[in-house]
Amino acid sequence: MSDKIGSPEKIGKPLSVGGITTLLIGICAYLPKEWQQIAILLSSFISPIIIHVAFLVLVRVSVDPELTQYLGSLNRDLKNQRKQMKSVDPNSEVFKKLKEREETTVLLLATAHQDHSSGKLSLKAVPRLEGN
């Protein structure tokens, strides 16, 4: 089994058609008597749709923690690069190098999700070295 947070196994476990159907049937008790029987029958058809939509939403919004950390690092780098560029002479060689780095960082930010989804960007934790 995968230990990834966004894995379908972990997302699907709290969602069950039976649980949602039971909840909907419980809510049907508050409807007028003439609508209760119809609502109970419809709940068995509606609950799988609710589960399917909820699953799609959860998969869509779940982001790999490593990707989030990577994006945060790129945003911090970009902020720092722009701050440094303000303090450097625009005609200097350092400014030109910082401008190139800024452009590279912007491109990395713009394509991070796409590259991660396609497999071009592989994010692995780098082991930290212990202090000597």
Coordinates of C-alpha atoms in Angstrom, one line a residue:
M1 CA 0.0 0.0 0.0
S2 CA 1.1 3.5 -0.7
D3 CA 1.8 6.0 2.1
K4 CA 1.2 9.0 -0.1
I5 CA -1.4 11.4 1.3
G6 CA -3.2 11.9 -2.0
S7 CA -3.4 8.2 -2.9
P8 CA -6.9 7.0 -3.9
E9 CA -6.8 4.3 -1.2
K10 CA -6.6 6.9 1.6
I11 CA -9.0 9.3 -0.1
G12 CA -11.7 6.7 -0.8
K13 CA -11.7 5.0 2.7
P14 CA -13.8 7.7 4.5
L15 CA -16.3 7.8 1.7
S16 CA -18.8 5.0 1.4
V17 CA -22.0 4.8 -0.6
G18 CA -23.7 3.0 2.3
G19 CA -22.8 5.8 4.8
I20 CA -24.0 8.5 2.5
T21 CA -27.2 6.6 1.7
T22 CA -27.8 6.1 5.4
L23 CA -27.3 9.8 6.0
L24 CA -29.6 10.8 3.2
I25 CA -32.3 8.4 4.4
G26 CA -32.0 9.9 7.9
I27 CA -32.5 13.4 6.4
C28 CA -35.6 12.1 4.6
A29 CA -37.3 11.8 7.9
Y30 CA -37.6 15.6 8.0
L31 CA -39.4 15.7 4.6
P32 CA -43.2 15.8 4.4
K33 CA -44.8 12.3 4.5
E34 CA -45.8 12.3 0.8
W35 CA -42.1 12.9 -0.3
Q36 CA -40.4 10.6 2.1
Q37 CA -40.8 7.3 0.1
I38 CA -39.6 8.9 -3.1
A39 CA -36.7 10.6 -1.4
I40 CA -35.6 7.3 0.2
L41 CA -35.6 5.6 -3.2
L42 CA -33.7 8.4 -4.8
S43 CA -31.1 8.5 -2.1
S44 CA -29.8 5.1 -3.2
F45 CA -29.3 6.5 -6.7
I46 CA -27.9 9.9 -5.6
S47 CA -25.4 8.7 -3.1
P48 CA -23.0 7.0 -5.6
I49 CA -23.1 10.2 -7.7
I50 CA -22.2 12.2 -4.5
I51 CA -19.3 9.9 -3.7
H52 CA -18.0 10.1 -7.3
V53 CA -18.1 13.9 -7.4
A54 CA -16.5 14.1 -3.9
F55 CA -13.7 11.7 -5.0
L56 CA -13.0 13.7 -8.1
V57 CA -12.9 16.9 -6.1
L58 CA -10.5 15.4 -3.5
V59 CA -8.2 14.0 -6.2
R60 CA -8.2 17.3 -8.0
V61 CA -7.3 19.4 -5.0
S62 CA -4.8 17.0 -3.3
V63 CA -1.3 18.1 -4.0
D64 CA 1.8 16.1 -3.2
P65 CA 3.6 17.6 -0.2
E66 CA 6.9 17.5 -1.9
L67 CA 5.5 19.6 -4.8
T68 CA 4.1 22.1 -2.3
Q69 CA 7.5 22.4 -0.7
Y70 CA 9.2 22.8 -4.1
L71 CA 6.8 25.5 -5.1
G72 CA 7.3 27.3 -1.8
S73 CA 11.1 27.2 -2.3
L74 CA 10.7 28.6 -5.8
N75 CA 8.5 31.4 -4.5
R76 CA 11.0 32.3 -1.8
D77 CA 13.8 32.2 -4.3
L78 CA 11.9 34.5 -6.7
K79 CA 11.1 36.9 -3.9
N80 CA 14.8 37.0 -2.8
Q81 CA 16.0 37.4 -6.4
R82 CA 13.7 40.4 -7.0
K83 CA 14.8 41.9 -3.7
Q84 CA 18.5 41.5 -4.6
M85 CA 17.8 43.0 -8.1
K86 CA 16.4 46.2 -6.5
S87 CA 19.7 46.7 -4.6
V88 CA 22.0 46.1 -7.6
D89 CA 22.9 48.5 -10.4
P90 CA 20.7 47.6 -13.4
N91 CA 23.8 47.9 -15.7
S92 CA 26.0 45.5 -13.7
E93 CA 26.8 41.9 -14.6
V94 CA 25.3 40.7 -11.3
F95 CA 22.0 42.2 -12.3
K96 CA 22.0 40.4 -15.6
K97 CA 22.8 37.1 -13.9
L98 CA 20.0 37.7 -11.4
K99 CA 17.6 38.5 -14.2
E100 CA 18.5 35.2 -16.0
R101 CA 17.9 33.3 -12.7
E102 CA 14.6 35.2 -12.2
E103 CA 13.4 34.1 -15.7
T104 CA 14.4 30.5 -15.0
T105 CA 12.6 30.5 -11.7
V106 CA 9.4 32.0 -13.2
L107 CA 9.5 29.3 -15.9
L108 CA 10.0 26.6 -13.2
L109 CA 7.1 27.9 -11.3
A110 CA 4.9 28.1 -14.3
T111 CA 5.5 24.5 -15.3
A112 CA 5.9 22.8 -12.0
H113 CA 2.5 21.1 -11.8
Q114 CA 2.6 20.1 -15.4
D115 CA 6.1 18.7 -15.1
H116 CA 5.3 16.8 -11.9
S117 CA 2.1 15.3 -13.5
S118 CA 4.0 14.2 -16.6
G119 CA 6.9 12.7 -14.6
K120 CA 9.5 15.2 -15.9
L121 CA 9.9 16.6 -12.4
S122 CA 10.8 13.9 -9.8
L123 CA 10.8 15.2 -6.3
K124 CA 12.7 13.1 -3.8
A125 CA 13.7 14.1 -0.3
V126 CA 17.4 14.9 0.0
P127 CA 19.0 13.4 3.1
R128 CA 20.5 16.1 5.3
L129 CA 24.1 15.8 6.4
E130 CA 24.7 15.7 10.1
G131 CA 27.0 18.5 11.4
N132 CA 30.6 17.5 11.9

